[in-house]
Amino acid sequence: LQIFLGALAFSFFAKGFSGSYMKSMSSQIERRFEISSSIVGIIDGSFEIGNLMVMVLVSYLGPRVHRPKVIAVGCLIMSLGAFLSVMPQFLMGRYNYERITVTVDNSSTSVSACSPASSEGHSVTDTTETPSSMKDFGCEKTTNSYLWLFVLMGNLLRGIGEAPVMPLGVSYIDDFSKEENSAFYIGLVRSSGMFGPTLGFLLGSFCASLWVDIGVVDIDAISINPKDTRWVGAWWLGLLICGAVNFIASLPFWFLPYSLPKEGENENLKISHLAIQGDHCKIDPPPQPHIYLSIADFFPALKKLFGNPIFLVYIFLTILQYNSLVGLITYETKFMEQQFNVAVARAIFLIGVILLPITILGMFLGGFLIKKFKLHITEMAKFACITFIVAYLLNLLYFTCSCEVLQVAGLTATYSGLKPLSSSKTSFMASCNAECSCKLDQWDPVCGDNGITYMTACFAGCKSSVGTGKNMVFHNCSCVEGRGHGLGNSSAVLGQCQRESCTKAFPYFLALQTACAFILALGGTPTYMIMFRSVSPDLKSFAVGIETLGGRILGGLPAPIYFGALIDETCLKWGTKNCGGSGSCRVYDTKAFR
């Protein structure tokens, strides 16, 4: 039993580890495959679909199968899913981020983004290749656009593999441990599994800060930094690690028996018992303490559960909370990045180090308070109600964490810098860059001295440049100097302008987020107990199943999809793929997003 406990704890760790890693990589996957947030939501939901397909079957067949072996197969399927998700990285070729074409002067040290003659220039990095051959090269791989289906299938497999671990593992412990120990053991296994998500987020943070084609591409030649919205981290690297961890988790289960002697039974008795019965005992499966519902009992049981008003309210609450929490967790890193100018890697790191441990602490503390004060069901309901109301009131404070919208000339600000614009295509051009013949659909932002971001160096009207790679500085920018600053001020550097006030607001946002997470987690345990105390004992496991099913089908599945679609609505500028067509979003209207 001790070996089983250790193995199960590790498999809980492994599934939390890979699950949270996938969550943390959602924005990297969105950019690598150039897809919109709602598709990311669908990829995210495929895990739930896989999980639900098998969950009911597994819970029903529970005692009739060789449980350790089924768990082992589950862990193997999870590792297969992780390896399948990595495939596109090796099929897609390198990641070419959007950047503008510039003409190279004869001196070849200075490049001009604004070329009056024609926009057919040479690429910054590949000065030897002509643009036409570049374009064909990008379009040979149009199949790229559907390679995200690999990630979706991998996620689906991960969901299928995860399904047996919890119900079978928990019932196995319950069957073969002393009654007074079983709750303690199950708590031990679940809490050791809590370290998985934290480490998964830390790994995610590390991978997001490495360039996607690490080891293949010279890092110094890359002109963007991790804060850029075109940056893609090494999302595939962590998946290989997740796959390996899940594979290791499956190994011990292959060597565990179908059944164990019940903990604390007299061993001598067992031996004499074996001697008398001979071979016969090997055929008889042990009696199962679990009562499984037959189909005939199913509908009366369902009717009984849903006739219980407390349980109904509880299910409704669960669905609402699942919706908000899943939506929040999925797009949290994107929100931090867009609102507060934080690199994705740092956002993921902060969630893993601050938010998750605080949530775990809150859950434990909630359980401890129930035990210490021996709370009755009505007192638990009051306690939960108070925590939720406090968390809701705290949530209203998010409206104060405001942050100005990024000033992009021709998008959110006019070239004369007076007032915000109503968006329309023609406003991208102005008299200062009219003769540059810029391409409208490009996004390779530069920051002018005046604190305004221009979509490309061409839109800033820059005629010359100094330096290469990340350190390139553009000079003689006609749109920047026309702003009442003298001629000296007409330079622009690569990357978006930093927004000072946003960076200052970030610690407050984080503190508020942490407080909310803690308070919600505090109320989580009592709420869960209310369900147990309000349902008749023979229906407990059935109630847990229905609750999980409801929360997932109506919460975990749709939330990432409609949150993603709503976030897409606030997009101001979409990226473009090599072959045309819109990619992932580059700039959001931060006010609407918030």
Short mmCIF file of N, CA, C and O in Angstrom, two decimals, residues 305-377:
data_model
loop_
_atom_site.label_atom_id
_atom_site.label_comp_id
_atom_site.label_asym_id
_atom_site.label_seq_id
_atom_site.Cartn_x
_atom_site.Cartn_y
_atom_site.Cartn_z
N LEU A 305 -31.27 13.17 -6.31
CA LEU A 305 -30.25 14.21 -6.19
C LEU A 305 -30.79 15.57 -6.59
O LEU A 305 -30.62 16.56 -5.90
N PHE A 306 -31.47 15.60 -7.75
CA PHE A 306 -31.93 16.89 -8.25
C PHE A 306 -33.20 17.36 -7.57
O PHE A 306 -33.62 18.49 -7.73
N GLY A 307 -33.80 16.47 -6.78
CA GLY A 307 -34.93 16.90 -5.96
C GLY A 307 -34.44 17.59 -4.69
O GLY A 307 -35.23 18.13 -3.92
N ASN A 308 -33.12 17.55 -4.48
CA ASN A 308 -32.52 18.14 -3.29
C ASN A 308 -32.13 19.59 -3.58
O ASN A 308 -31.17 19.83 -4.32
N PRO A 309 -32.88 20.57 -3.02
CA PRO A 309 -32.63 21.97 -3.41
C PRO A 309 -31.21 22.44 -3.08
O PRO A 309 -30.61 23.19 -3.86
N ILE A 310 -30.63 21.97 -1.96
CA ILE A 310 -29.28 22.41 -1.60
C ILE A 310 -28.28 21.95 -2.65
O ILE A 310 -27.43 22.71 -3.10
N PHE A 311 -28.45 20.70 -3.08
CA PHE A 311 -27.54 20.16 -4.10
C PHE A 311 -27.68 20.93 -5.41
O PHE A 311 -26.70 21.23 -6.08
N LEU A 312 -28.92 21.27 -5.78
CA LEU A 312 -29.17 22.03 -7.01
C LEU A 312 -28.45 23.37 -6.97
O LEU A 312 -27.78 23.75 -7.93
N VAL A 313 -28.61 24.09 -5.86
CA VAL A 313 -27.96 25.39 -5.72
C VAL A 313 -26.44 25.21 -5.80
O VAL A 313 -25.74 25.99 -6.45
N TYR A 314 -25.97 24.14 -5.17
CA TYR A 314 -24.53 23.88 -5.16
C TYR A 314 -24.00 23.64 -6.57
O TYR A 314 -22.95 24.16 -6.95
N ILE A 315 -24.73 22.87 -7.37
CA ILE A 315 -24.32 22.60 -8.76
C ILE A 315 -24.26 23.91 -9.55
O ILE A 315 -23.32 24.17 -10.29
N PHE A 316 -25.29 24.74 -9.35
CA PHE A 316 -25.35 26.01 -10.06
C PHE A 316 -24.14 26.88 -9.70
O PHE A 316 -23.49 27.47 -10.57
N LEU A 317 -23.82 26.92 -8.41
CA LEU A 317 -22.66 27.67 -7.93
C LEU A 317 -21.36 27.14 -8.55
O LEU A 317 -20.53 27.91 -9.02
N THR A 318 -21.24 25.81 -8.56
CA THR A 318 -20.03 25.19 -9.12
C THR A 318 -19.83 25.59 -10.58
O THR A 318 -18.74 25.94 -10.99
N ILE A 319 -20.93 25.55 -11.35
CA ILE A 319 -20.83 25.88 -12.77
C ILE A 319 -20.38 27.33 -12.95
O ILE A 319 -19.48 27.61 -13.74
N LEU A 320 -20.97 28.24 -12.19
CA LEU A 320 -20.57 29.66 -12.28
C LEU A 320 -19.10 29.83 -11.93
O LEU A 320 -18.36 30.54 -12.61
N GLN A 321 -18.68 29.18 -10.85
CA GLN A 321 -17.29 29.36 -10.42
C GLN A 321 -16.30 28.75 -11.40
O GLN A 321 -15.27 29.35 -11.69
N TYR A 322 -16.65 27.58 -11.93
CA TYR A 322 -15.80 26.96 -12.95
C TYR A 322 -15.62 27.92 -14.12
O TYR A 322 -14.53 28.10 -14.62
N ASN A 323 -16.73 28.53 -14.57
CA ASN A 323 -16.66 29.46 -15.70
C ASN A 323 -15.68 30.57 -15.44
O ASN A 323 -14.82 30.87 -16.26
N SER A 324 -15.80 31.21 -14.27
CA SER A 324 -14.94 32.37 -14.03
C SER A 324 -13.49 31.94 -13.82
O SER A 324 -12.58 32.55 -14.36
N LEU A 325 -13.29 30.85 -13.08
CA LEU A 325 -11.91 30.46 -12.77
C LEU A 325 -11.16 29.95 -14.00
O LEU A 325 -10.03 30.33 -14.25
N VAL A 326 -11.84 29.10 -14.80
CA VAL A 326 -11.17 28.55 -15.98
C VAL A 326 -10.85 29.65 -16.98
O VAL A 326 -9.76 29.72 -17.54
N GLY A 327 -11.81 30.56 -17.18
CA GLY A 327 -11.58 31.67 -18.10
C GLY A 327 -10.41 32.52 -17.63
O GLY A 327 -9.54 32.93 -18.41
N LEU A 328 -10.38 32.77 -16.33
CA LEU A 328 -9.32 33.61 -15.75
C LEU A 328 -7.95 32.96 -15.92
O LEU A 328 -7.01 33.59 -16.41
N ILE A 329 -7.86 31.69 -15.53
CA ILE A 329 -6.56 31.01 -15.55
C ILE A 329 -6.02 30.92 -16.98
O ILE A 329 -4.84 31.10 -17.23
N THR A 330 -6.94 30.66 -17.94
CA THR A 330 -6.48 30.47 -19.31
C THR A 330 -5.88 31.74 -19.91
O THR A 330 -4.90 31.68 -20.62
N TYR A 331 -6.48 32.90 -19.62
CA TYR A 331 -6.03 34.12 -20.29
C TYR A 331 -5.32 35.11 -19.37
O TYR A 331 -5.06 36.23 -19.76
N GLU A 332 -5.02 34.65 -18.15
CA GLU A 332 -4.36 35.53 -17.17
C GLU A 332 -3.03 36.09 -17.68
O GLU A 332 -2.77 37.28 -17.58
N THR A 333 -2.20 35.20 -18.26
CA THR A 333 -0.87 35.66 -18.68
C THR A 333 -0.98 36.68 -19.81
O THR A 333 -0.27 37.68 -19.83
N LYS A 334 -1.91 36.43 -20.72
CA LYS A 334 -2.13 37.37 -21.82
C LYS A 334 -2.58 38.73 -21.28
O LYS A 334 -2.14 39.78 -21.74
N PHE A 335 -3.44 38.70 -20.27
CA PHE A 335 -3.95 39.93 -19.68
C PHE A 335 -2.81 40.72 -19.04
O PHE A 335 -2.65 41.92 -19.27
N MET A 336 -1.98 40.03 -18.26
CA MET A 336 -0.85 40.71 -17.60
C MET A 336 0.07 41.33 -18.64
O MET A 336 0.56 42.44 -18.48
N GLU A 337 0.31 40.58 -19.70
CA GLU A 337 1.24 41.06 -20.72
C GLU A 337 0.69 42.31 -21.42
O GLU A 337 1.40 43.29 -21.60
N GLN A 338 -0.58 42.26 -21.79
CA GLN A 338 -1.16 43.38 -22.54
C GLN A 338 -1.39 44.60 -21.67
O GLN A 338 -1.18 45.73 -22.10
N GLN A 339 -1.85 44.39 -20.42
CA GLN A 339 -2.19 45.51 -19.57
C GLN A 339 -0.96 46.16 -18.95
O GLN A 339 -0.85 47.37 -18.91
N PHE A 340 -0.06 45.33 -18.44
CA PHE A 340 1.00 45.87 -17.60
C PHE A 340 2.37 45.75 -18.22
O PHE A 340 3.38 45.94 -17.53
N ASN A 341 2.41 45.37 -19.53
CA ASN A 341 3.69 45.39 -20.20
C ASN A 341 4.68 44.39 -19.60
O ASN A 341 5.86 44.66 -19.55
N VAL A 342 4.17 43.29 -19.07
CA VAL A 342 5.03 42.29 -18.43
C VAL A 342 5.34 41.21 -19.44
O VAL A 342 4.45 40.80 -20.18
N ALA A 343 6.58 40.74 -19.48
CA ALA A 343 6.91 39.64 -20.38
C ALA A 343 6.12 38.40 -19.94
O ALA A 343 5.93 38.17 -18.76
N VAL A 344 5.66 37.61 -20.92
CA VAL A 344 4.85 36.42 -20.61
C VAL A 344 5.57 35.50 -19.63
O VAL A 344 4.97 34.99 -18.69
N ALA A 345 6.89 35.34 -19.83
CA ALA A 345 7.65 34.44 -18.96
C ALA A 345 7.54 34.89 -17.50
O ALA A 345 7.37 34.08 -16.59
N ARG A 346 7.59 36.22 -17.28
CA ARG A 346 7.54 36.71 -15.90
C ARG A 346 6.13 36.54 -15.34
O ARG A 346 5.96 36.19 -14.17
N ALA A 347 5.11 36.76 -16.17
CA ALA A 347 3.73 36.60 -15.72
C ALA A 347 3.49 35.15 -15.26
O ALA A 347 2.93 34.91 -14.20
N ILE A 348 3.97 34.19 -16.06
CA ILE A 348 3.79 32.78 -15.72
C ILE A 348 4.52 32.46 -14.41
O ILE A 348 3.99 31.78 -13.53
N PHE A 349 5.73 33.01 -14.29
CA PHE A 349 6.54 32.77 -13.09
C PHE A 349 5.80 33.26 -11.84
O PHE A 349 5.72 32.57 -10.83
N LEU A 350 5.23 34.46 -11.93
CA LEU A 350 4.55 35.04 -10.77
C LEU A 350 3.33 34.22 -10.38
O LEU A 350 3.07 34.02 -9.19
N ILE A 351 2.58 33.73 -11.38
CA ILE A 351 1.41 32.90 -11.06
C ILE A 351 1.87 31.64 -10.33
O ILE A 351 1.30 31.25 -9.31
N GLY A 352 2.95 31.02 -10.82
CA GLY A 352 3.42 29.78 -10.23
C GLY A 352 3.96 29.96 -8.81
O GLY A 352 3.80 29.10 -7.96
N VAL A 353 4.61 31.10 -8.56
CA VAL A 353 5.28 31.27 -7.28
C VAL A 353 4.39 31.92 -6.24
O VAL A 353 4.50 31.65 -5.06
N ILE A 354 3.49 32.81 -6.68
CA ILE A 354 2.67 33.54 -5.70
C ILE A 354 1.24 33.02 -5.65
O ILE A 354 0.76 32.57 -4.61
N LEU A 355 0.55 33.02 -6.80
CA LEU A 355 -0.88 32.71 -6.78
C LEU A 355 -1.19 31.27 -6.37
O LEU A 355 -2.03 31.05 -5.51
N LEU A 356 -0.50 30.31 -6.99
CA LEU A 356 -0.83 28.91 -6.69
C LEU A 356 -0.59 28.52 -5.23
O LEU A 356 -1.47 27.96 -4.60
N PRO A 357 0.61 28.81 -4.69
CA PRO A 357 0.82 28.45 -3.28
C PRO A 357 -0.19 29.10 -2.34
O PRO A 357 -0.65 28.46 -1.39
N ILE A 358 -0.55 30.36 -2.61
CA ILE A 358 -1.53 31.05 -1.76
C ILE A 358 -2.88 30.33 -1.83
O ILE A 358 -3.56 30.16 -0.82
N THR A 359 -3.27 29.89 -3.04
CA THR A 359 -4.53 29.17 -3.21
C THR A 359 -4.52 27.86 -2.41
O THR A 359 -5.49 27.54 -1.73
N ILE A 360 -3.40 27.14 -2.49
CA ILE A 360 -3.28 25.87 -1.77
C ILE A 360 -3.39 26.12 -0.26
O ILE A 360 -4.09 25.42 0.46
N LEU A 361 -2.70 27.18 0.19
CA LEU A 361 -2.74 27.55 1.60
C LEU A 361 -4.18 27.83 2.04
O LEU A 361 -4.64 27.37 3.08
N GLY A 362 -4.91 28.57 1.19
CA GLY A 362 -6.31 28.90 1.50
C GLY A 362 -7.16 27.65 1.65
O GLY A 362 -7.98 27.54 2.56
N MET A 363 -6.96 26.67 0.74
CA MET A 363 -7.74 25.43 0.80
C MET A 363 -7.48 24.68 2.11
O MET A 363 -8.41 24.23 2.77
N PHE A 364 -6.19 24.57 2.47
CA PHE A 364 -5.85 23.87 3.70
C PHE A 364 -6.43 24.58 4.92
O PHE A 364 -6.95 23.95 5.83
N LEU A 365 -6.30 25.90 4.91
CA LEU A 365 -6.77 26.69 6.04
C LEU A 365 -8.28 26.53 6.20
O LEU A 365 -8.79 26.43 7.31
N GLY A 366 -9.00 26.50 5.06
CA GLY A 366 -10.45 26.32 5.10
C GLY A 366 -10.81 25.00 5.77
O GLY A 366 -11.67 24.95 6.66
N GLY A 367 -10.12 23.94 5.37
CA GLY A 367 -10.37 22.63 5.96
C GLY A 367 -10.03 22.61 7.44
O GLY A 367 -10.74 22.03 8.27
N PHE A 368 -8.94 23.29 7.80
CA PHE A 368 -8.48 23.35 9.19
C PHE A 368 -9.52 24.06 10.07
O PHE A 368 -9.83 23.62 11.18
N LEU A 369 -10.07 25.17 9.54
CA LEU A 369 -11.07 25.93 10.31
C LEU A 369 -12.32 25.09 10.58
O LEU A 369 -12.88 25.13 11.68
N ILE A 370 -12.75 24.32 9.58
CA ILE A 370 -13.93 23.47 9.77
C ILE A 370 -13.67 22.49 10.91
O ILE A 370 -14.51 22.28 11.78
N LYS A 371 -12.46 21.90 10.88
CA LYS A 371 -12.13 20.88 11.87
C LYS A 371 -12.02 21.51 13.26
O LYS A 371 -12.52 20.98 14.25
N LYS A 372 -11.35 22.68 13.32
CA LYS A 372 -11.08 23.30 14.62
C LYS A 372 -12.36 23.75 15.30
O LYS A 372 -12.58 23.51 16.48
N PHE A 373 -13.24 24.41 14.54
CA PHE A 373 -14.46 24.96 15.15
C PHE A 373 -15.65 24.02 15.00
O PHE A 373 -16.77 24.39 15.35
N LYS A 374 -15.40 22.82 14.45
CA LYS A 374 -16.47 21.82 14.26
C LYS A 374 -17.73 22.46 13.68
O LYS A 374 -18.80 22.40 14.27
N LEU A 375 -17.55 23.10 12.53
CA LEU A 375 -18.65 23.86 11.93
C LEU A 375 -19.78 22.94 11.47
O LEU A 375 -19.55 21.90 10.88
N HIS A 376 -21.00 23.36 11.73
CA HIS A 376 -22.19 22.64 11.28
C HIS A 376 -22.51 23.10 9.86
O HIS A 376 -21.98 24.11 9.40
N ILE A 377 -23.40 22.38 9.17
CA ILE A 377 -23.65 22.70 7.74
C ILE A 377 -24.12 24.14 7.54
O ILE A 377 -23.67 24.82 6.62
#
